[in-house]
PDB file of C-alpha atoms in Angstrom:
ATOM      1  CA  GLN A  10      13.546  -3.087   7.945  1.00 82.00           C
ATOM      2  CA  SER A  11       9.772  -3.292   7.545  1.00 88.00           C
ATOM      3  CA  VAL A  12       7.474  -5.122   9.960  1.00 93.00           C
ATOM      4  CA  LEU A  13       5.704  -6.748   7.002  1.00 97.00           C
ATOM      5  CA  THR A  14       8.007  -8.599   4.609  1.00 97.00           C
ATOM      6  CA  GLN A  15       7.524  -8.438   0.852  1.00 98.00           C
ATOM      7  CA  PRO A  16       9.835  -9.613  -1.922  1.00 97.00           C
ATOM      8  CA  PRO A  17      11.625  -6.561  -3.382  1.00 97.00           C
ATOM      9  CA  SER A  18      10.780  -7.587  -6.926  1.00 97.00           C
ATOM     10  CA  ALA A  19       8.460  -9.762  -8.970  1.00 97.00           C
ATOM     11  CA  SER A  20       8.010 -10.274 -12.687  1.00 96.00           C
ATOM     12  CA  GLY A  21       5.836 -11.986 -15.229  1.00 95.00           C
ATOM     13  CA  ALA A  22       5.066 -12.054 -18.906  1.00 96.00           C
ATOM     14  CA  PRO A  23       1.909 -10.505 -20.359  1.00 96.00           C
ATOM     15  CA  ARG A  24      -1.222 -12.610 -19.754  1.00 96.00           C
ATOM     16  CA  GLN A  25       0.523 -14.585 -17.015  1.00 97.00           C
ATOM     17  CA  ARG A  26      -0.457 -14.705 -13.352  1.00 97.00           C
ATOM     18  CA  VAL A  27       1.843 -13.313 -10.669  1.00 98.00           C
ATOM     19  CA  THR A  28       1.562 -13.449  -6.882  1.00 98.00           C
ATOM     20  CA  ILE A  29       3.110 -11.052  -4.365  1.00 98.00           C
ATOM     21  CA  SER A  30       3.453 -12.212  -0.774  1.00 98.00           C
ATOM     22  CA  CYS A  31       3.294 -10.227   2.462  1.00 98.00           C
ATOM     23  CA  SER A  32       4.565 -11.991   5.559  1.00 97.00           C
ATOM     24  CA  GLY A  33       3.748 -10.753   9.034  1.00 97.00           C
ATOM     25  CA  SER A  34       3.091 -12.077  12.514  1.00 96.00           C
ATOM     26  CA  ARG A  35       0.317 -12.774  15.013  1.00 97.00           C
ATOM     27  CA  SER A  36       0.311  -9.148  16.116  1.00 96.00           C
ATOM     28  CA  ASN A  37      -0.546  -7.815  12.675  1.00 97.00           C
ATOM     29  CA  ILE A  38      -1.809  -9.994   9.797  1.00 97.00           C
ATOM     30  CA  GLY A  39      -2.608 -12.817  12.227  1.00 96.00           C
ATOM     31  CA  ARG A  40      -5.274 -10.686  13.932  1.00 96.00           C
ATOM     32  CA  ASN A  41      -6.037  -7.823  11.546  1.00 95.00           C
ATOM     33  CA  THR A  42      -7.007  -7.281   7.942  1.00 95.00           C
ATOM     34  CA  VAL A  43      -4.692  -6.309   5.115  1.00 97.00           C
ATOM     35  CA  ASN A  44      -4.908  -3.531   2.529  1.00 97.00           C
ATOM     36  CA  TRP A  45      -2.945  -3.583  -0.716  1.00 98.00           C
ATOM     37  CA  PHE A  46      -1.858  -0.463  -2.605  1.00 98.00           C
ATOM     38  CA  GLN A  47      -0.537   0.156  -6.117  1.00 98.00           C
ATOM     39  CA  GLN A  48       1.834   3.050  -6.739  1.00 98.00           C
ATOM     40  CA  PHE A  49       3.212   4.402  -9.995  1.00 97.00           C
ATOM     41  CA  PRO A  50       6.373   6.557  -9.999  1.00 95.00           C
ATOM     42  CA  GLY A  51       5.673  10.090  -8.844  1.00 94.00           C
ATOM     43  CA  MET A  52       2.064   9.272  -7.987  1.00 97.00           C
ATOM     44  CA  ALA A  53       0.118   8.716  -4.780  1.00 97.00           C
ATOM     45  CA  PRO A  54      -0.692   5.158  -3.709  1.00 97.00           C
ATOM     46  CA  LYS A  55      -4.037   3.763  -4.835  1.00 97.00           C
ATOM     47  CA  LEU A  56      -6.092   1.278  -2.818  1.00 97.00           C
ATOM     48  CA  LEU A  57      -6.331  -2.059  -4.646  1.00 97.00           C
ATOM     49  CA  ILE A  58      -7.628  -4.457  -1.994  1.00 97.00           C
ATOM     50  CA  TYR A  59      -9.133  -3.886   1.464  1.00 96.00           C
ATOM     51  CA  PHE A  60     -10.287  -6.265   4.196  1.00 95.00           C
ATOM     52  CA  ASN A  61      -7.863  -8.895   2.790  1.00 96.00           C
ATOM     53  CA  SER A  62      -9.833  -9.622  -0.363  1.00 97.00           C
ATOM     54  CA  GLN A  63     -12.341  -6.865  -1.190  1.00 96.00           C
ATOM     55  CA  ARG A  64     -11.924  -4.743  -4.309  1.00 97.00           C
ATOM     56  CA  PRO A  65     -12.987  -1.083  -4.375  1.00 94.00           C
ATOM     57  CA  SER A  66     -15.236  -0.177  -7.258  1.00 93.00           C
ATOM     58  CA  GLY A  67     -13.221   0.400 -10.415  1.00 94.00           C
ATOM     59  CA  VAL A  68     -10.450  -2.071  -9.605  1.00 96.00           C
ATOM     60  CA  PRO A  69     -10.411  -4.853 -12.222  1.00 95.00           C
ATOM     61  CA  ASP A  70     -11.199  -8.371 -11.037  1.00 95.00           C
ATOM     62  CA  ARG A  71      -7.767  -9.396 -12.341  1.00 97.00           C
ATOM     63  CA  PHE A  72      -6.586  -8.236  -8.914  1.00 97.00           C
ATOM     64  CA  SER A  73      -7.393 -10.484  -5.961  1.00 97.00           C
ATOM     65  CA  GLY A  74      -6.261 -10.747  -2.366  1.00 97.00           C
ATOM     66  CA  SER A  75      -6.116 -13.573   0.140  1.00 96.00           C
ATOM     67  CA  GLU A  76      -4.917 -14.167   3.668  1.00 96.00           C
ATOM     68  CA  SER A  77      -3.851 -17.255   5.575  1.00 94.00           C
ATOM     69  CA  GLY A  78      -2.522 -17.245   9.100  1.00 95.00           C
ATOM     70  CA  THR A  79       0.160 -14.568   9.335  1.00 96.00           C
ATOM     71  CA  SER A  80       0.599 -14.019   5.596  1.00 97.00           C
ATOM     72  CA  ALA A  81      -1.324 -12.329   2.820  1.00 98.00           C
ATOM     73  CA  SER A  82      -1.024 -12.451  -0.948  1.00 98.00           C
ATOM     74  CA  LEU A  83      -1.938 -10.267  -3.892  1.00 98.00           C
ATOM     75  CA  ALA A  84      -2.554 -12.075  -7.170  1.00 98.00           C
ATOM     76  CA  ILE A  85      -2.663 -10.392 -10.549  1.00 97.00           C
ATOM     77  CA  SER A  86      -3.953 -12.485 -13.411  1.00 96.00           C
ATOM     78  CA  GLY A  87      -3.868 -11.675 -17.104  1.00 96.00           C
ATOM     79  CA  LEU A  88      -0.827  -9.461 -16.511  1.00 97.00           C
ATOM     80  CA  GLN A  89      -0.742  -6.249 -18.556  1.00 97.00           C
ATOM     81  CA  SER A  90       2.068  -3.785 -19.210  1.00 96.00           C
ATOM     82  CA  GLU A  91       0.162  -1.103 -17.297  1.00 96.00           C
ATOM     83  CA  ASP A  92       0.358  -3.244 -14.153  1.00 97.00           C
ATOM     84  CA  GLU A  93       4.052  -2.414 -13.891  1.00 97.00           C
ATOM     85  CA  ALA A  94       4.220  -0.520 -10.577  1.00 97.00           C
ATOM     86  CA  ASP A  95       5.170  -0.813  -6.920  1.00 98.00           C
ATOM     87  CA  TYR A  96       2.820  -2.761  -4.638  1.00 98.00           C
ATOM     88  CA  TYR A  97       2.547  -2.375  -0.851  1.00 98.00           C
ATOM     89  CA  CYS A  98       0.685  -4.307   1.822  1.00 98.00           C
ATOM     90  CA  ALA A  99      -0.439  -2.711   5.101  1.00 97.00           C
ATOM     91  CA  SER A 100      -2.035  -3.930   8.307  1.00 97.00           C
ATOM     92  CA  TRP A 101      -2.642  -2.815  11.894  1.00 96.00           C
ATOM     93  CA  ASP A 102      -0.090  -4.025  14.441  1.00 95.00           C
ATOM     94  CA  ASP A 103      -1.422  -4.641  17.952  1.00 95.00           C
ATOM     95  CA  ASN A 104       2.044  -4.520  19.563  1.00 94.00           C
ATOM     96  CA  LEU A 105       3.110  -1.276  17.890  1.00 92.00           C
ATOM     97  CA  ASN A 106      -0.416   0.140  18.257  1.00 91.00           C
ATOM     98  CA  GLY A 107      -0.336   1.553  14.743  1.00 93.00           C
ATOM     99  CA  PRO A 108      -0.463   0.608  11.074  1.00 96.00           C
ATOM    100  CA  VAL A 109       2.566  -0.959   9.387  1.00 96.00           C
ATOM    101  CA  PHE A 110       3.535  -1.255   5.736  1.00 97.00           C
ATOM    102  CA  GLY A 111       5.489  -3.822   3.805  1.00 97.00           C
ATOM    103  CA  GLY A 112       8.692  -2.690   2.134  1.00 97.00           C
ATOM    104  CA  GLY A 113       7.072  -2.795  -1.296  1.00 97.00           C
ATOM    105  CA  THR A 114       7.419  -5.024  -4.349  1.00 98.00           C
ATOM    106  CA  LYS A 115       8.419  -3.680  -7.745  1.00 98.00           C
ATOM    107  CA  LEU A 116       6.508  -5.553 -10.430  1.00 98.00           C
ATOM    108  CA  THR A 117       8.061  -5.808 -13.880  1.00 97.00           C
ATOM    109  CA  VAL A 118       6.064  -6.992 -16.870  1.00 96.00           C
ATOM    110  CA  LEU A 119       8.513  -8.736 -19.178  1.00 91.00           C
TER     111      LEU A 119
ATOM    112  CA  GLN B  30     -15.722  13.676  -5.754  1.00 94.00           C
ATOM    113  CA  VAL B  31     -13.412  13.056  -2.824  1.00 96.00           C
ATOM    114  CA  GLN B  32     -10.318  15.235  -2.830  1.00 97.00           C
ATOM    115  CA  LEU B  33      -7.403  15.576  -0.443  1.00 98.00           C
ATOM    116  CA  VAL B  34      -4.965  18.396  -1.197  1.00 98.00           C
ATOM    117  CA  GLU B  35      -1.774  18.757   0.808  1.00 98.00           C
ATOM    118  CA  SER B  36       0.211  21.969   1.133  1.00 97.00           C
ATOM    119  CA  GLY B  37       2.953  23.470   3.261  1.00 97.00           C
ATOM    120  CA  GLY B  38       5.967  21.483   2.138  1.00 97.00           C
ATOM    121  CA  GLY B  39       9.284  23.067   1.319  1.00 97.00           C
ATOM    122  CA  VAL B  40      12.958  23.267   2.183  1.00 97.00           C
ATOM    123  CA  VAL B  41      13.826  23.783   5.840  1.00 98.00           C
ATOM    124  CA  GLN B  42      16.998  23.628   7.911  1.00 97.00           C
ATOM    125  CA  PRO B  43      17.519  20.905  10.521  1.00 97.00           C
ATOM    126  CA  GLY B  44      15.993  21.830  13.861  1.00 97.00           C
ATOM    127  CA  ARG B  45      13.390  24.134  12.336  1.00 98.00           C
ATOM    128  CA  SER B  46       9.619  23.678  12.090  1.00 98.00           C
ATOM    129  CA  LEU B  47       7.046  23.266   9.353  1.00 98.00           C
ATOM    130  CA  ARG B  48       3.273  22.816   9.300  1.00 98.00           C
ATOM    131  CA  LEU B  49       1.559  20.744   6.654  1.00 98.00           C
ATOM    132  CA  SER B  50      -2.128  21.060   5.787  1.00 98.00           C
ATOM    133  CA  CYS B  51      -4.506  18.713   4.012  1.00 98.00           C
ATOM    134  CA  ALA B  52      -7.731  20.217   2.707  1.00 98.00           C
ATOM    135  CA  ALA B  53     -10.537  17.680   2.335  1.00 98.00           C
ATOM    136  CA  SER B  54     -13.635  17.898   0.178  1.00 97.00           C
ATOM    137  CA  GLY B  55     -16.306  15.670  -1.338  1.00 97.00           C
ATOM    138  CA  PHE B  56     -17.056  13.691   1.821  1.00 96.00           C
ATOM    139  CA  ILE B  57     -18.113  14.229   5.430  1.00 97.00           C
ATOM    140  CA  PHE B  58     -14.680  14.900   6.897  1.00 97.00           C
ATOM    141  CA  SER B  59     -15.820  14.578  10.517  1.00 97.00           C
ATOM    142  CA  ARG B  60     -16.835  10.954   9.973  1.00 96.00           C
ATOM    143  CA  HIS B  61     -13.384   9.652   9.118  1.00 96.00           C
ATOM    144  CA  GLY B  62     -10.107   9.063  10.885  1.00 96.00           C
ATOM    145  CA  MET B  63      -7.156  10.503   8.980  1.00 97.00           C
ATOM    146  CA  HIS B  64      -3.493   9.601   8.515  1.00 97.00           C
ATOM    147  CA  TRP B  65      -0.188  11.092   7.452  1.00 98.00           C
ATOM    148  CA  VAL B  66       2.087   8.707   5.529  1.00 98.00           C
ATOM    149  CA  ARG B  67       5.517   9.613   4.196  1.00 98.00           C
ATOM    150  CA  GLN B  68       7.867   8.295   1.551  1.00 98.00           C
ATOM    151  CA  ALA B  69      11.554   9.146   1.571  1.00 97.00           C
ATOM    152  CA  PRO B  70      13.188   9.499  -1.868  1.00 96.00           C
ATOM    153  CA  GLY B  71      13.473   6.072  -3.480  1.00 95.00           C
ATOM    154  CA  LYS B  72      12.067   4.343  -0.394  1.00 96.00           C
ATOM    155  CA  GLY B  73       8.837   2.685   0.677  1.00 96.00           C
ATOM    156  CA  LEU B  74       5.793   3.985   2.500  1.00 97.00           C
ATOM    157  CA  GLU B  75       6.031   4.787   6.213  1.00 97.00           C
ATOM    158  CA  TRP B  76       3.024   5.591   8.396  1.00 97.00           C
ATOM    159  CA  VAL B  77       3.673   8.728  10.463  1.00 97.00           C
ATOM    160  CA  ALA B  78       0.594   9.706  12.444  1.00 97.00           C
ATOM    161  CA  ALA B  79      -3.171   9.281  12.689  1.00 97.00           C
ATOM    162  CA  ILE B  80      -6.100  10.967  14.385  1.00 97.00           C
ATOM    163  CA  TRP B  81      -9.661   9.857  15.153  1.00 96.00           C
ATOM    164  CA  ASN B  82     -12.583  11.570  13.460  1.00 95.00           C
ATOM    165  CA  ASP B  83     -13.328  13.781  16.475  1.00 94.00           C
ATOM    166  CA  GLY B  84      -9.692  14.520  17.245  1.00 92.00           C
ATOM    167  CA  GLY B  85     -10.016  12.647  20.513  1.00 90.00           C
ATOM    168  CA  ASN B  86      -7.177  10.204  19.940  1.00 94.00           C
ATOM    169  CA  GLU B  87      -3.809  10.512  18.186  1.00 96.00           C
ATOM    170  CA  LYS B  88      -1.107   8.000  17.374  1.00 95.00           C
ATOM    171  CA  TYR B  89       2.469   8.419  16.143  1.00 96.00           C
ATOM    172  CA  VAL B  90       5.320   6.302  14.874  1.00 95.00           C
ATOM    173  CA  ASP B  91       8.106   6.199  17.472  1.00 94.00           C
ATOM    174  CA  SER B  92      10.559   8.197  15.330  1.00 96.00           C
ATOM    175  CA  VAL B  93       8.361  11.333  15.368  1.00 97.00           C
ATOM    176  CA  GLU B  94       6.746  10.998  18.820  1.00 96.00           C
ATOM    177  CA  GLY B  95       7.292  14.221  20.764  1.00 97.00           C
ATOM    178  CA  ARG B  96       8.350  16.179  17.645  1.00 98.00           C
ATOM    179  CA  PHE B  97       5.284  15.972  15.389  1.00 98.00           C
ATOM    180  CA  THR B  98       1.672  16.784  16.267  1.00 98.00           C
ATOM    181  CA  ILE B  99      -1.332  15.768  14.195  1.00 98.00           C
ATOM    182  CA  SER B 100      -4.516  17.796  14.533  1.00 98.00           C
ATOM    183  CA  ARG B 101      -7.678  18.577  12.645  1.00 98.00           C
ATOM    184  CA  ASP B 102     -10.280  21.309  12.315  1.00 98.00           C
ATOM    185  CA  ASN B 103     -13.550  19.688  11.326  1.00 97.00           C
ATOM    186  CA  SER B 104     -15.172  23.090  10.809  1.00 97.00           C
ATOM    187  CA  LYS B 105     -12.601  23.782   8.091  1.00 98.00           C
ATOM    188  CA  ASN B 106     -12.361  20.192   6.761  1.00 98.00           C
ATOM    189  CA  THR B 107      -8.612  20.373   7.238  1.00 98.00           C
ATOM    190  CA  LEU B 108      -5.977  18.036   8.654  1.00 98.00           C
ATOM    191  CA  TYR B 109      -2.643  19.326   9.950  1.00 98.00           C
ATOM    192  CA  LEU B 110       0.802  18.023  10.786  1.00 98.00           C
ATOM    193  CA  GLN B 111       2.986  20.296  12.907  1.00 98.00           C
ATOM    194  CA  MET B 112       6.577  19.166  12.515  1.00 98.00           C
ATOM    195  CA  ASN B 113       9.135  20.496  15.000  1.00 98.00           C
ATOM    196  CA  SER B 114      12.841  19.761  15.486  1.00 98.00           C
ATOM    197  CA  LEU B 115      13.077  18.496  11.941  1.00 98.00           C
ATOM    198  CA  ARG B 116      15.865  16.115  11.021  1.00 98.00           C
ATOM    199  CA  VAL B 117      17.511  15.285   7.705  1.00 98.00           C
ATOM    200  CA  GLU B 118      15.870  11.854   7.892  1.00 97.00           C
ATOM    201  CA  ASP B 119      12.409  13.466   7.875  1.00 98.00           C
ATOM    202  CA  THR B 120      12.971  14.379   4.227  1.00 98.00           C
ATOM    203  CA  ALA B 121      10.108  12.777   2.287  1.00 98.00           C
ATOM    204  CA  VAL B 122       6.909  13.259   0.365  1.00 98.00           C
ATOM    205  CA  TYR B 123       4.121  13.499   2.932  1.00 98.00           C
ATOM    206  CA  TYR B 124       0.686  12.157   2.008  1.00 98.00           C
ATOM    207  CA  CYS B 125      -2.582  12.546   3.872  1.00 98.00           C
ATOM    208  CA  ALA B 126      -4.911   9.578   3.588  1.00 97.00           C
ATOM    209  CA  ARG B 127      -8.429   8.774   4.687  1.00 96.00           C
ATOM    210  CA  ASP B 128      -9.352   5.947   7.037  1.00 94.00           C
ATOM    211  CA  HIS B 129     -12.486   4.000   6.187  1.00 91.00           C
ATOM    212  CA  THR B 130     -13.590   4.164   9.846  1.00 91.00           C
ATOM    213  CA  THR B 131     -14.090   6.916  12.391  1.00 89.00           C
ATOM    214  CA  ARG B 132     -10.987   5.745  14.216  1.00 87.00           C
ATOM    215  CA  ALA B 133      -7.362   5.475  13.118  1.00 85.00           C
ATOM    216  CA  THR B 134      -6.828   1.966  11.793  1.00 89.00           C
ATOM    217  CA  ILE B 135      -4.990   1.771   8.471  1.00 89.00           C
ATOM    218  CA  PRO B 136      -4.897   4.193   5.535  1.00 87.00           C
ATOM    219  CA  SER B 137      -7.532   3.314   3.030  1.00 89.00           C
ATOM    220  CA  ASP B 138      -9.333   4.559  -0.006  1.00 89.00           C
ATOM    221  CA  TYR B 139      -8.331   8.157  -0.695  1.00 95.00           C
ATOM    222  CA  TRP B 140      -4.897   9.793  -0.687  1.00 97.00           C
ATOM    223  CA  GLY B 141      -3.690  13.269  -1.517  1.00 97.00           C
ATOM    224  CA  GLN B 142      -1.065  13.974  -4.161  1.00 97.00           C
ATOM    225  CA  GLY B 143       1.620  14.562  -1.551  1.00 97.00           C
ATOM    226  CA  THR B 144       3.814  17.494  -0.520  1.00 98.00           C
ATOM    227  CA  LEU B 145       7.614  17.339  -0.454  1.00 98.00           C
ATOM    228  CA  VAL B 146       9.494  18.224   2.707  1.00 98.00           C
ATOM    229  CA  THR B 147      13.251  18.621   2.360  1.00 98.00           C
ATOM    230  CA  VAL B 148      15.340  19.039   5.495  1.00 98.00           C
ATOM    231  CA  SER B 149      18.782  20.275   4.602  1.00 96.00           C
ATOM    232  CA  SER B 150      21.369  22.770   5.784  1.00 93.00           C
TER     233      SER B 150
END
């Protein structure tokens, strides 16, 4: 059971907007920033969002991140078939004194 | 360009040891904290260990504390993970990942391709 809680699956039709949630607590998301990663099968994770809402260069602006209280969200607008992947959130946890990941969300583009 | 290349994975019996390496290039290795993250077959990501840029501080997930040791050689731009007393549940792909700071906060912008460790009798 992961410290950060994500829905196991999400789906949307092409061109739609989908949101993936990441629920934590005061010891992690409530006090620290969140990174989001995208992972395709058999591949290494790729950083999508850092510091809650910042995009590394090269990441399309269709991807956006937000944070409120003890939860964070990743939004993907204008959904494309190539967005079909697993998505993970991560944050530092003050109680565990280390980083923690969400369990991952498998995104299906219908 | 930034590259992280893991090596050292393989098949090992329970109770035995293995050392993973992660060769870094394309950035100033000594300016970044580094992490090991693993992924069991069909499962999610699990942070394993991290080390500050100067090697002065290490952190571990509880399940590997006392069995695994993270280290680095900044003169060789290489990160290591010494894994002792391996268990079947340590079976996973192990990734090294860069931290965006000098300390060990959360894995960030660059990851290696991973190396598979299989613990089986």
